[in-house]
N, CA, C and O atoms as a DFTB+ gen file, in Angstrom:
688 C
 N C O
     1  1       0.838      -1.175       0.000
     2  2       0.000       0.000       0.000
     3  2       0.887       1.244       0.000
     4  3       1.673       1.443       0.927
     5  1       0.773       2.052      -0.993
     6  2       1.559       3.280      -1.102
     7  2       0.931       4.366      -0.231
     8  3      -0.267       4.348       0.051
     9  1       1.761       5.297       0.179
    10  2       1.279       6.414       0.996
    11  2       1.426       7.704       0.209
    12  3       2.198       7.779      -0.747
    13  1       0.687       8.701       0.616
    14  2       0.734       9.987      -0.076
    15  2       1.205      11.094       0.828
    16  3       1.687      10.856       1.935
    17  1       1.058      12.309       0.344
    18  2       1.516      13.496       1.066
    19  2       0.824      13.634       2.418
    20  3       1.434      14.117       3.373
    21  1      -0.424      13.222       2.515
    22  2      -1.148      13.303       3.784
    23  2      -0.471      12.503       4.881
    24  3      -0.451      12.913       6.042
    25  1       0.079      11.368       4.507
    26  2       0.787      10.536       5.488
    27  2       1.967      11.308       6.059
    28  3       2.179      11.312       7.271
    29  1       2.737      11.962       5.190
    30  2       3.930      12.658       5.657
    31  2       3.595      13.924       6.443
    32  3       4.357      14.325       7.323
    33  1       2.468      14.554       6.135
    34  2       2.016      15.680       6.973
    35  2       1.668      15.173       8.369
    36  3       2.009      15.804       9.370
    37  1       0.986      14.027       8.431
    38  2       0.652      13.430       9.721
    39  2       1.923      13.004      10.458
    40  3       2.018      13.158      11.676
    41  1       2.888      12.475       9.726
    42  2       4.154      12.076      10.342
    43  2       4.865      13.292      10.926
    44  3       5.435      13.213      12.015
    45  1       4.836      14.402      10.220
    46  2       5.452      15.619      10.740
    47  2       4.780      16.035      12.052
    48  3       5.457      16.432      13.000
    49  1       3.454      15.943      12.102
    50  2       2.728      16.275      13.328
    51  2       3.134      15.321      14.453
    52  3       3.325      15.749      15.591
    53  1       3.266      14.021      14.136
    54  2       3.661      13.047      15.159
    55  2       5.080      13.283      15.657
    56  3       5.376      13.021      16.823
    57  1       5.956      13.772      14.794
    58  2       7.306      14.131      15.229
    59  2       7.228      15.322      16.177
    60  3       7.857      15.316      17.235
    61  1       6.464      16.332      15.807
    62  2       6.342      17.530      16.628
    63  2       5.739      17.242      17.994
    64  3       6.083      17.903      18.973
    65  1       4.840      16.260      18.071
    66  2       4.212      15.906      19.350
    67  2       4.905      14.721      20.024
    68  3       4.422      14.208      21.033
    69  1       6.031      14.290      19.468
    70  2       6.837      13.184      20.000
    71  2       6.093      11.845      19.978
    72  3       6.397      10.951      20.767
    73  1       5.120      11.710      19.075
    74  2       4.368      10.464      18.950
    75  2       4.939       9.517      17.899
    76  3       4.487       8.377      17.787
    77  1       5.921       9.969      17.131
    78  2       6.542       9.093      16.123
    79  2       7.367       8.030      16.835
    80  3       7.962       8.288      17.882
    81  1       7.397       6.840      16.258
    82  2       8.204       5.746      16.814
    83  2       9.520       5.681      16.049
    84  3       9.549       5.536      14.827
    85  1      10.594       5.790      16.798
    86  2      11.931       5.761      16.224
    87  2      12.466       4.337      16.329
    88  3      12.430       3.728      17.398
    89  1      12.952       3.821      15.230
    90  2      13.532       2.485      15.210
    91  2      15.036       2.542      15.087
    92  3      15.583       3.323      14.309
    93  1      15.695       1.710      15.860
    94  2      17.141       1.543      15.774
    95  2      17.375       0.067      15.508
    96  3      17.012      -0.777      16.327
    97  1      17.975      -0.250      14.379
    98  2      18.265      -1.646      14.051
    99  2      19.777      -1.821      14.116
   100  3      20.519      -1.263      13.307
   101  1      20.212      -2.598      15.082
   102  2      21.630      -2.830      15.303
   103  2      22.054      -2.203      16.617
   104  3      22.356      -1.012      16.678
   105  1      22.074      -3.011      17.671
   106  2      22.444      -2.511      18.985
   107  2      23.966      -2.508      19.142
   108  3      24.534      -3.261      19.933
   109  1      24.591      -1.649      18.373
   110  2      26.008      -1.374      18.540
   111  2      26.122      -0.361      19.676
   112  3      25.105       0.102      20.192
   113  1      27.337      -0.014      20.069
   114  2      27.456       1.011      21.110
   115  2      26.886       2.340      20.608
   116  3      26.251       3.068      21.372
   117  1      27.108       2.660      19.333
   118  2      26.535       3.889      18.764
   119  2      25.016       3.778      18.613
   120  3      24.303       4.762      18.807
   121  1      24.517       2.592      18.270
   122  2      23.077       2.388      18.163
   123  2      22.390       2.618      19.498
   124  3      21.347       3.269      19.559
   125  1      22.969       2.086      20.567
   126  2      22.395       2.285      21.900
   127  2      22.470       3.747      22.307
   128  3      21.508       4.294      22.847
   129  1      23.595       4.376      22.052
   130  2      23.766       5.792      22.383
   131  2      22.713       6.638      21.657
   132  3      22.137       7.551      22.250
   133  1      22.463       6.341      20.391
   134  2      21.469       7.066      19.612
   135  2      20.065       6.818      20.140
   136  3      19.264       7.748      20.236
   137  1      19.759       5.565      20.484
   138  2      18.448       5.230      21.048
   139  2      18.193       6.030      22.321
   140  3      17.104       6.571      22.511
   141  1      19.179       6.101      23.176
   142  2      19.051       6.848      24.432
   143  2      18.856       8.341      24.145
   144  3      18.055       8.996      24.811
   145  1      19.574       8.878      23.168
   146  2      19.427      10.301      22.830
   147  2      17.999      10.611      22.374
   148  3      17.434      11.624      22.785
   149  1      17.411       9.761      21.537
   150  2      16.026       9.972      21.107
   151  2      15.063       9.841      22.279
   152  3      14.135      10.639      22.411
   153  1      15.275       8.850      23.123
   154  2      14.396       8.647      24.281
   155  2      14.474       9.844      25.239
   156  3      13.464      10.246      25.816
   157  1      15.657      10.400      25.401
   158  2      15.808      11.599      26.242
   159  2      14.959      12.747      25.715
   160  3      14.424      13.535      26.495
   161  1      14.834      12.847      24.399
   162  2      14.037      13.913      23.783
   163  2      12.545      13.669      23.955
   164  3      11.740      14.577      23.747
   165  1      12.165      12.437      24.337
   166  2      10.763      12.137      24.573
   167  2      10.141      11.152      23.603
   168  3       8.972      10.795      23.754
   169  1      10.903      10.700      22.602
   170  2      10.375       9.722      21.641
   171  2      10.358       8.321      22.229
   172  3      11.152       7.989      23.108
   173  1       9.432       7.503      21.725
   174  2       9.474       6.067      22.009
   175  2      10.442       5.460      21.011
   176  3      10.358       5.730      19.813
   177  1      11.359       4.643      21.500
   178  2      12.394       4.059      20.662
   179  2      12.290       2.536      20.732
   180  3      12.297       1.939      21.808
   181  1      12.193       1.936      19.560
   182  2      12.133       0.487      19.450
   183  2      13.435       0.029      18.815
   184  3      13.722       0.342      17.660
   185  1      14.220      -0.714      19.584
   186  2      15.509      -1.205      19.105
   187  2      15.350      -2.646      18.653
   188  3      14.603      -3.422      19.250
   189  1      16.053      -2.987      17.604
   190  2      16.012      -4.354      17.106
   191  2      17.410      -4.830      16.810
   192  3      18.259      -4.068      16.348
   193  1      17.641      -6.094      17.078
   194  2      18.934      -6.694      16.792
   195  2      18.741      -8.194      16.675
   196  3      17.829      -8.759      17.278
   197  1      19.597      -8.833      15.901
   198  2      19.560     -10.294      15.789
   199  2      20.258     -10.953      16.976
   200  3      20.073     -12.145      17.220
   201  1      21.058     -10.187      17.713
   202  2      21.827     -10.729      18.844
   203  2      20.957     -10.704      20.109
   204  3      20.708      -9.650      20.694
   205  1      20.518     -11.865      20.500
   206  2      19.611     -12.005      21.644
   207  2      20.229     -11.417      22.909
   208  3      19.536     -10.750      23.676
   209  1      21.508     -11.652      23.137
   210  2      22.123     -11.175      24.375
   211  2      22.103      -9.647      24.464
   212  3      21.953      -9.106      25.560
   213  1      22.249      -8.943      23.347
   214  2      22.183      -7.479      23.375
   215  2      20.764      -7.010      23.682
   216  3      20.569      -6.075      24.459
   217  1      19.781      -7.658      23.074
   218  2      18.376      -7.319      23.319
   219  2      18.039      -7.549      24.792
   220  3      17.398      -6.705      25.418
   221  1      18.457      -8.664      25.338
   222  2      18.182      -8.964      26.752
   223  2      18.845      -7.948      27.669
   224  3      18.246      -7.521      28.657
   225  1      20.080      -7.555      27.352
   226  2      20.775      -6.559      28.180
   227  2      19.998      -5.246      28.203
   228  3      19.768      -4.669      29.266
   229  1      19.595      -4.778      27.019
   230  2      18.873      -3.508      26.949
   231  2      17.575      -3.596      27.730
   232  3      17.262      -2.693      28.506
   233  1      16.814      -4.663      27.539
   234  2      15.525      -4.785      28.229
   235  2      15.665      -4.924      29.741
   236  3      14.707      -4.690      30.477
   237  1      16.839      -5.298      30.202
   238  2      17.107      -5.352      31.652
   239  2      17.680      -4.025      32.147
   240  3      17.872      -3.833      33.347
   241  1      17.951      -3.108      31.211
   242  2      18.514      -1.818      31.601
   243  2      20.006      -1.885      31.856
   244  3      20.549      -1.062      32.592
   245  1      20.668      -2.851      31.258
   246  2      22.111      -3.012      31.431
   247  2      22.809      -2.506      30.171
   248  3      22.586      -3.017      29.074
   249  1      23.647      -1.502      30.347
   250  2      24.318      -0.872      29.206
   251  2      25.611      -1.592      28.852
   252  3      26.306      -2.107      29.727
   253  1      25.923      -1.621      27.572
   254  2      27.203      -2.148      27.097
   255  2      28.012      -1.032      26.442
   256  3      28.999      -1.290      25.753
   257  1      27.581       0.215      26.665
   258  2      28.252       1.380      26.093
   259  2      28.753       2.278      27.218
   260  3      28.024       2.558      28.170
   261  1      29.973       2.718      27.105
   262  2      30.534       3.615      28.126
   263  2      29.790       4.942      28.209
   264  3      29.793       5.597      29.251
   265  1      29.158       5.334      27.115
   266  2      28.483       6.636      27.099
   267  2      27.037       6.577      27.585
   268  3      26.343       7.594      27.591
   269  1      26.576       5.386      27.994
   270  2      25.210       5.227      28.514
   271  2      25.310       4.516      29.865
   272  3      25.823       3.401      29.958
   273  1      24.813       5.177      30.899
   274  2      24.876       4.555      32.221
   275  2      23.750       3.534      32.385
   276  3      22.684       3.666      31.783
   277  1      24.002       2.522      33.203
   278  2      22.974       1.526      33.511
   279  2      21.748       2.201      34.110
   280  3      20.615       1.853      33.777
   281  1      21.980       3.172      35.000
   282  2      20.870       3.831      35.681
   283  2      19.972       4.566      34.671
   284  3      18.747       4.472      34.743
   285  1      20.578       5.284      33.746
   286  2      19.769       6.009      32.766
   287  2      19.032       5.036      31.843
   288  3      17.844       5.215      31.573
   289  1      19.731       4.013      31.362
   290  2      19.083       3.035      30.485
   291  2      17.948       2.336      31.224
   292  3      16.863       2.165      30.668
   293  1      18.180       1.937      32.448
   294  2      17.137       1.271      33.232
   295  2      15.914       2.179      33.376
   296  3      14.782       1.720      33.226
   297  1      16.136       3.454      33.663
   298  2      15.037       4.415      33.814
   299  2      14.243       4.543      32.506
   300  3      13.012       4.575      32.531
   301  1      14.932       4.615      31.381
   302  2      14.257       4.768      30.088
   303  2      13.497       3.500      29.686
   304  3      12.422       3.579      29.090
   305  1      14.052       2.350      30.009
   306  2      13.350       1.081      29.732
   307  2      12.123       0.975      30.629
   308  3      11.036       0.635      30.163
   309  1      12.295       1.262      31.900
   310  2      11.200       1.173      32.866
   311  2      10.051       2.120      32.508
   312  3       8.885       1.789      32.721
   313  1      10.378       3.291      31.966
   314  2       9.347       4.276      31.600
   315  2       8.673       3.941      30.266
   316  3       7.699       4.591      29.887
   317  1       9.181       2.936      29.553
   318  2       8.598       2.548      28.276
   319  2       9.136       3.324      27.084
   320  3       8.650       3.162      25.965
   321  1      10.131       4.161      27.315
   322  2      10.704       4.948      26.214
   323  2      11.605       4.108      25.316
   324  3      11.737       4.402      24.127
   325  1      12.229       3.064      25.868
   326  2      13.091       2.187      25.081
   327  2      12.672       0.740      25.292
   328  3      12.447       0.295      26.417
   329  1      12.575       0.025      24.192
   330  2      12.298      -1.403      24.224
   331  2      13.149      -2.044      23.136
   332  3      13.372      -1.441      22.086
   333  1      13.623      -3.256      23.378
   334  2      14.436      -3.965      22.384
   335  2      13.784      -5.301      22.052
   336  3      13.107      -5.901      22.887
   337  1      13.998      -5.757      20.820
   338  2      13.407      -7.011      20.368
   339  2      14.268      -7.650      19.281
   340  3      15.090      -6.983      18.653
   341  1      14.069      -8.932      19.072
   342  2      14.685      -9.640      17.943
   343  2      13.652      -9.892      16.848
   344  3      13.986     -10.438      15.797
   345  1      12.423      -9.507      17.081
   346  2      11.316      -9.782      16.165
   347  2      11.296      -8.782      15.001
   348  3      11.014      -7.599      15.192
   349  1      11.594      -9.269      13.810
   350  2      11.638      -8.397      12.631
   351  2      10.288      -7.763      12.332
   352  3      10.237      -6.702      11.708
   353  1       9.210      -8.375      12.753
   354  2       7.880      -7.795      12.514
   355  2       7.702      -6.470      13.255
   356  3       6.801      -5.699      12.925
   357  1       8.536      -6.198      14.237
   358  2       8.433      -4.934      14.982
   359  2       8.708      -3.733      14.094
   360  3       8.340      -2.611      14.441
   361  1       9.350      -3.952      12.956
   362  2       9.625      -2.867      12.018
   363  2       8.325      -2.193      11.578
   364  3       8.329      -1.010      11.235
   365  1       7.223      -2.928      11.586
   366  2       5.925      -2.373      11.186
   367  2       5.462      -1.231      12.088
   368  3       4.596      -0.449      11.696
   369  1       6.022      -1.127      13.277
   370  2       5.628      -0.085      14.219
   371  2       6.461       1.186      14.066
   372  3       6.135       2.216      14.656
   373  1       7.538       1.119      13.276
   374  2       8.504       2.215      13.196
   375  2       8.144       3.217      12.115
   376  3       7.781       2.848      10.998
   377  1       8.252       4.500      12.468
   378  2       8.065       5.572      11.497
   379  2       9.392       5.924      10.826
   380  3       9.435       6.242       9.637
   381  1      10.454       5.863      11.591
   382  2      11.811       6.117      11.122
   383  2      12.653       4.933      11.543
   384  3      12.447       4.372      12.619
   385  1      13.583       4.557      10.719
   386  2      14.463       3.441      11.048
   387  2      15.884       3.817      10.691
   388  3      16.193       4.096       9.532
   389  1      16.745       3.824      11.691
   390  2      18.164       4.035      11.460
   391  2      18.861       2.706      11.684
   392  3      18.699       2.071      12.726
   393  1      19.639       2.295      10.692
   394  2      20.325       1.008      10.741
   395  2      21.781       1.232      11.119
   396  3      22.464       2.077      10.540
   397  1      22.240       0.471      12.086
   398  2      23.626       0.474      12.535
   399  2      24.214      -0.900      12.210
   400  3      24.305      -1.760      13.086
   401  1      24.615      -1.106      10.950
   402  2      25.138      -2.426      10.590
   403  2      26.549      -2.624      11.128
   404  3      27.294      -1.663      11.321
   405  1      26.903      -3.874      11.367
   406  2      28.286      -4.203      11.694
   407  2      28.946      -4.699      10.423
   408  3      28.261      -5.010       9.449
   409  1      30.239      -4.775      10.422
   410  2      30.943      -5.142       9.198
   411  2      31.060      -6.642       9.000
   412  3      31.351      -7.094       7.893
   413  1      30.842      -7.420      10.044
   414  2      30.955      -8.868       9.900
   415  2      30.073      -9.562      10.916
   416  3      29.469      -8.923      11.777
   417  1      30.006     -10.882      10.805
   418  2      29.192     -11.667      11.729
   419  2      29.743     -11.544      13.143
   420  3      30.953     -11.446      13.352
   421  1      28.829     -11.551      14.108
   422  2      29.217     -11.470      15.507
   423  2      29.800     -12.770      16.018
   424  3      29.779     -13.788      15.326
   425  1      30.315     -12.733      17.227
   426  2      30.926     -13.920      17.833
   427  2      29.927     -15.059      17.980
   428  3      30.310     -16.229      17.963
   429  1      28.654     -14.726      18.124
   430  2      27.638     -15.757      18.281
   431  2      27.130     -16.275      16.928
   432  3      26.192     -17.070      16.878
   433  1      27.754     -15.821      15.834
   434  2      27.368     -16.288      14.504
   435  2      26.294     -15.442      13.844
   436  3      25.998     -15.632      12.664
   437  1      25.702     -14.505      14.590
   438  2      24.660     -13.669      13.991
   439  2      25.298     -12.684      13.015
   440  3      26.434     -12.249      13.200
   441  1      24.563     -12.352      12.000
   442  2      25.070     -11.449      10.971
   443  2      24.249     -10.170      11.011
   444  3      23.073     -10.171      10.649
   445  1      24.862      -9.091      11.447
   446  2      24.194      -7.793      11.507
   447  2      24.716      -6.863      10.429
   448  3      24.657      -5.642      10.581
   449  1      25.230      -7.427       9.339
   450  2      25.660      -6.575       8.234
   451  2      24.420      -6.084       7.496
   452  3      23.309      -6.522       7.792
   453  1      24.597      -5.200       6.563
   454  2      23.472      -4.518       5.938
   455  2      22.499      -5.441       5.213
   456  3      21.287      -5.289       5.363
   457  1      22.997      -6.384       4.437
   458  2      22.112      -7.229       3.615
   459  2      21.061      -7.964       4.452
   460  3      19.876      -7.810       4.157
   461  1      21.413      -8.753       5.477
   462  2      20.352      -9.442       6.221
   463  2      19.414      -8.502       6.969
   464  3      18.237      -8.811       7.159
   465  1      19.931      -7.367       7.389
   466  2      19.067      -6.389       8.054
   467  2      18.028      -5.869       7.067
   468  3      16.835      -5.852       7.369
   469  1      18.478      -5.447       5.891
   470  2      17.535      -4.921       4.904
   471  2      16.562      -5.982       4.413
   472  3      15.409      -5.672       4.113
   473  1      17.006      -7.219       4.328
   474  2      16.085      -8.286       3.932
   475  2      14.985      -8.452       4.972
   476  3      13.818      -8.619       4.615
   477  1      15.341      -8.408       6.258
   478  2      14.336      -8.501       7.320
   479  2      13.415      -7.279       7.294
   480  3      12.200      -7.400       7.449
   481  1      14.010      -6.110       7.095
   482  2      13.228      -4.870       7.037
   483  2      12.270      -4.915       5.858
   484  3      11.095      -4.578       6.003
   485  1      12.758      -5.328       4.687
   486  2      11.935      -5.286       3.473
   487  2      10.711      -6.181       3.575
   488  3       9.698      -5.920       2.926
   489  1      10.792      -7.219       4.371
   490  2       9.648      -8.126       4.547
   491  2       8.617      -7.572       5.516
   492  3       7.493      -8.070       5.586
   493  1       8.995      -6.548       6.260
   494  2       8.143      -6.114       7.366
   495  2       7.872      -4.619       7.441
   496  3       7.312      -4.158       8.435
   497  1       8.246      -3.846       6.432
   498  2       8.109      -2.390       6.576
   499  2       6.660      -1.936       6.639
   500  3       5.751      -2.547       6.078
   501  1       6.501      -0.851       7.340
   502  2       5.235      -0.131       7.370
   503  2       5.303       0.850       6.203
   504  3       6.294       1.570       6.079
   505  1       4.301       0.905       5.359
   506  2       4.348       1.860       4.250
   507  2       4.600       3.283       4.750
   508  3       3.951       3.755       5.683
   509  1       5.553       3.948       4.110
   510  2       5.886       5.316       4.472
   511  2       7.095       5.456       5.370
   512  3       7.523       6.572       5.664
   513  1       7.651       4.344       5.811
   514  2       8.802       4.404       6.707
   515  2       9.971       5.107       6.022
   516  3      10.171       4.979       4.814
   517  1      10.730       5.845       6.810
   518  2      11.934       6.508       6.312
   519  2      13.119       5.744       6.894
   520  3      13.268       5.628       8.110
   521  1      13.959       5.224       5.997
   522  2      15.058       4.340       6.371
   523  2      16.385       5.009       6.078
   524  3      16.563       5.602       5.014
   525  1      17.311       4.920       7.008
   526  2      18.651       5.462       6.783
   527  2      19.686       4.664       7.536
   528  3      19.360       3.895       8.441
   529  1      20.923       4.848       7.162
   530  2      22.031       4.238       7.886
   531  2      22.528       5.212       8.942
   532  3      22.152       6.384       8.946
   533  1      23.366       4.725       9.826
   534  2      23.873       5.564      10.912
   535  2      24.687       6.746      10.408
   536  3      24.874       7.719      11.139
   537  1      25.161       6.681       9.208
   538  2      25.930       7.762       8.609
   539  2      25.196       8.229       7.358
   540  3      24.982       7.446       6.434
   541  1      24.811       9.502       7.327
   542  2      24.017      10.025       6.209
   543  2      24.726       9.852       4.868
   544  3      24.092       9.512       3.869
   545  1      26.039      10.084       4.843
   546  2      26.796       9.905       3.600
   547  2      26.747       8.443       3.157
   548  3      26.640       8.148       1.967
   549  1      26.824       7.552       4.107
   550  2      26.758       6.118       3.802
   551  2      25.380       5.752       3.235
   552  3      25.283       4.917       2.336
   553  1      24.332       6.366       3.751
   554  2      22.983       6.126       3.237
   555  2      22.932       6.437       1.745
   556  3      22.376       5.668       0.962
   557  1      23.514       7.561       1.361
   558  2      23.464       7.952      -0.041
   559  2      24.436       7.156      -0.902
   560  3      24.135       6.865      -2.060
   561  1      25.593       6.800      -0.359
   562  2      26.540       6.032      -1.170
   563  2      26.074       4.588      -1.367
   564  3      26.458       3.948      -2.346
   565  1      25.267       4.074      -0.465
   566  2      24.778       2.689      -0.583
   567  2      23.318       2.634      -1.033
   568  3      22.672       1.589      -0.953
   569  1      22.807       3.773      -1.505
   570  2      21.414       3.881      -1.913
   571  2      21.022       2.793      -2.904
   572  3      19.995       2.143      -2.711
   573  1      21.805       2.573      -3.958
   574  2      21.413       1.601      -4.990
   575  2      21.414       0.176      -4.441
   576  3      20.550      -0.624      -4.800
   577  1      22.367      -0.145      -3.581
   578  2      22.392      -1.474      -2.945
   579  2      21.139      -1.678      -2.094
   580  3      20.505      -2.732      -2.141
   581  1      20.796      -0.655      -1.322
   582  2      19.628      -0.734      -0.461
   583  2      18.351      -0.814      -1.299
   584  3      17.449      -1.594      -0.998
   585  1      18.288      -0.003      -2.347
   586  2      17.093       0.010      -3.186
   587  2      16.902      -1.329      -3.902
   588  3      15.772      -1.784      -4.079
   589  1      17.987      -1.949      -4.307
   590  2      17.903      -3.258      -4.974
   591  2      17.212      -4.284      -4.072
   592  3      16.359      -5.042      -4.534
   593  1      17.571      -4.307      -2.818
   594  2      16.973      -5.254      -1.865
   595  2      15.492      -4.943      -1.661
   596  3      14.659      -5.848      -1.617
   597  1      15.178      -3.667      -1.539
   598  2      13.784      -3.280      -1.326
   599  2      12.940      -3.572      -2.567
   600  3      11.809      -4.042      -2.442
   601  1      13.467      -3.304      -3.751
   602  2      12.744      -3.593      -4.996
   603  2      12.482      -5.086      -5.146
   604  3      11.401      -5.504      -5.560
   605  1      13.490      -5.882      -4.801
   606  2      13.350      -7.338      -4.889
   607  2      12.193      -7.830      -4.015
   608  3      11.575      -8.852      -4.314
   609  1      11.909      -7.106      -2.946
   610  2      10.798      -7.463      -2.058
   611  2       9.472      -6.876      -2.543
   612  3       8.434      -7.076      -1.913
   613  1       9.509      -6.153      -3.665
   614  2       8.280      -5.619      -4.246
   615  2       7.919      -4.214      -3.813
   616  3       6.805      -3.759      -4.071
   617  1       8.837      -3.515      -3.160
   618  2       8.563      -2.158      -2.695
   619  2       9.013      -1.130      -3.722
   620  3       9.950      -1.364      -4.486
   621  1       8.334       0.010      -3.728
   622  2       8.634       1.086      -4.660
   623  2       9.130       2.292      -3.867
   624  3       8.451       2.801      -2.975
   625  1      10.339       2.732      -4.223
   626  2      10.921       3.895      -3.571
   627  2      10.049       5.127      -3.821
   628  3       9.607       5.361      -4.946
   629  1       9.809       5.893      -2.793
   630  2       8.989       7.090      -2.921
   631  2       7.502       6.822      -2.742
   632  3       6.714       7.748      -2.550
   633  1       7.131       5.565      -2.804
   634  2       5.723       5.182      -2.618
   635  2       5.567       4.404      -1.307
   636  3       4.685       4.706      -0.504
   637  1       6.421       3.408      -1.097
   638  2       6.328       2.556       0.090
   639  2       7.321       2.961       1.180
   640  3       7.084       2.710       2.361
   641  1       8.416       3.578       0.790
   642  2       9.470       3.937       1.739
   643  2      10.317       5.044       1.124
   644  3      10.251       5.308      -0.077
   645  1      11.107       5.679       1.969
   646  2      12.087       6.670       1.526
   647  2      13.401       6.379       2.225
   648  3      13.412       5.787       3.304
   649  1      14.493       6.781       1.632
   650  2      15.790       6.731       2.303
   651  2      16.118       8.133       2.755
   652  3      15.914       9.096       2.016
   653  1      16.620       8.250       3.955
   654  2      16.991       9.550       4.489
   655  2      17.453       9.395       5.916
   656  3      17.633       8.277       6.398
   657  1      17.641      10.486       6.584
   658  2      18.043      10.409       7.985
   659  2      17.054      11.219       8.811
   660  3      16.418      12.149       8.314
   661  1      16.942      10.855      10.058
   662  2      16.038      11.542      10.974
   663  2      16.872      12.173      12.070
   664  3      17.584      11.480      12.797
   665  1      16.784      13.468      12.185
   666  2      17.487      14.186      13.230
   667  2      16.536      15.201      13.808
   668  3      16.402      16.302      13.273
   669  1      15.868      14.847      14.900
   670  2      14.854      15.752      15.458
   671  2      15.474      17.047      15.963
   672  3      16.618      17.078      16.416
   673  1      14.702      18.093      15.873
   674  2      15.181      19.404      16.307
   675  2      14.510      19.843      17.600
   676  3      14.593      21.011      17.981
   677  1      13.843      18.904      18.280
   678  2      13.163      19.270      19.523
   679  2      14.185      19.598      20.602
   680  3      15.318      19.120      20.558
   681  1      13.791      20.396      21.552
   682  2      14.651      20.791      22.663
   683  2      14.859      19.617      23.605
   684  3      13.958      18.801      23.798
   685  1      16.066      19.531      24.199
   686  2      16.319      18.499      25.221
   687  2      15.925      19.011      26.569
   688  3      16.058      18.297      27.563
């Protein structure tokens, strides 16, 4: 189902009222730091990762990043501002999705590189989602690779999804 301009006007309103759901795919140290930054601003943040141990740590409020304290993460999880999951279907709840891919398979054998992430995303996107990588320049340099995966899943750029970055301008 394609979306139109009305959807994006509504999305803008949801951003302004902090009702948009921010997705973080890839619980790297930078992914967690970014999730916490959005939650501090008042957004609900849904984190996703294939690594079960990272998801469990986040949901227990245990940080694996030096820049995020356990106490702050625990408070944000307890308040419902941050939640983590391994369920790819959770992508359907996200208005914006920032992907933090790793360069190779993890020690547990999970692969958080871009291709498997985008394949999971492409099967589960909510029409109108805005997808980007953790680095805006990387989003644009890998645009054709990302679009190829999305097209293969039957999605149309500009109709079902957009590539871009989300950087809220709300006050902290």
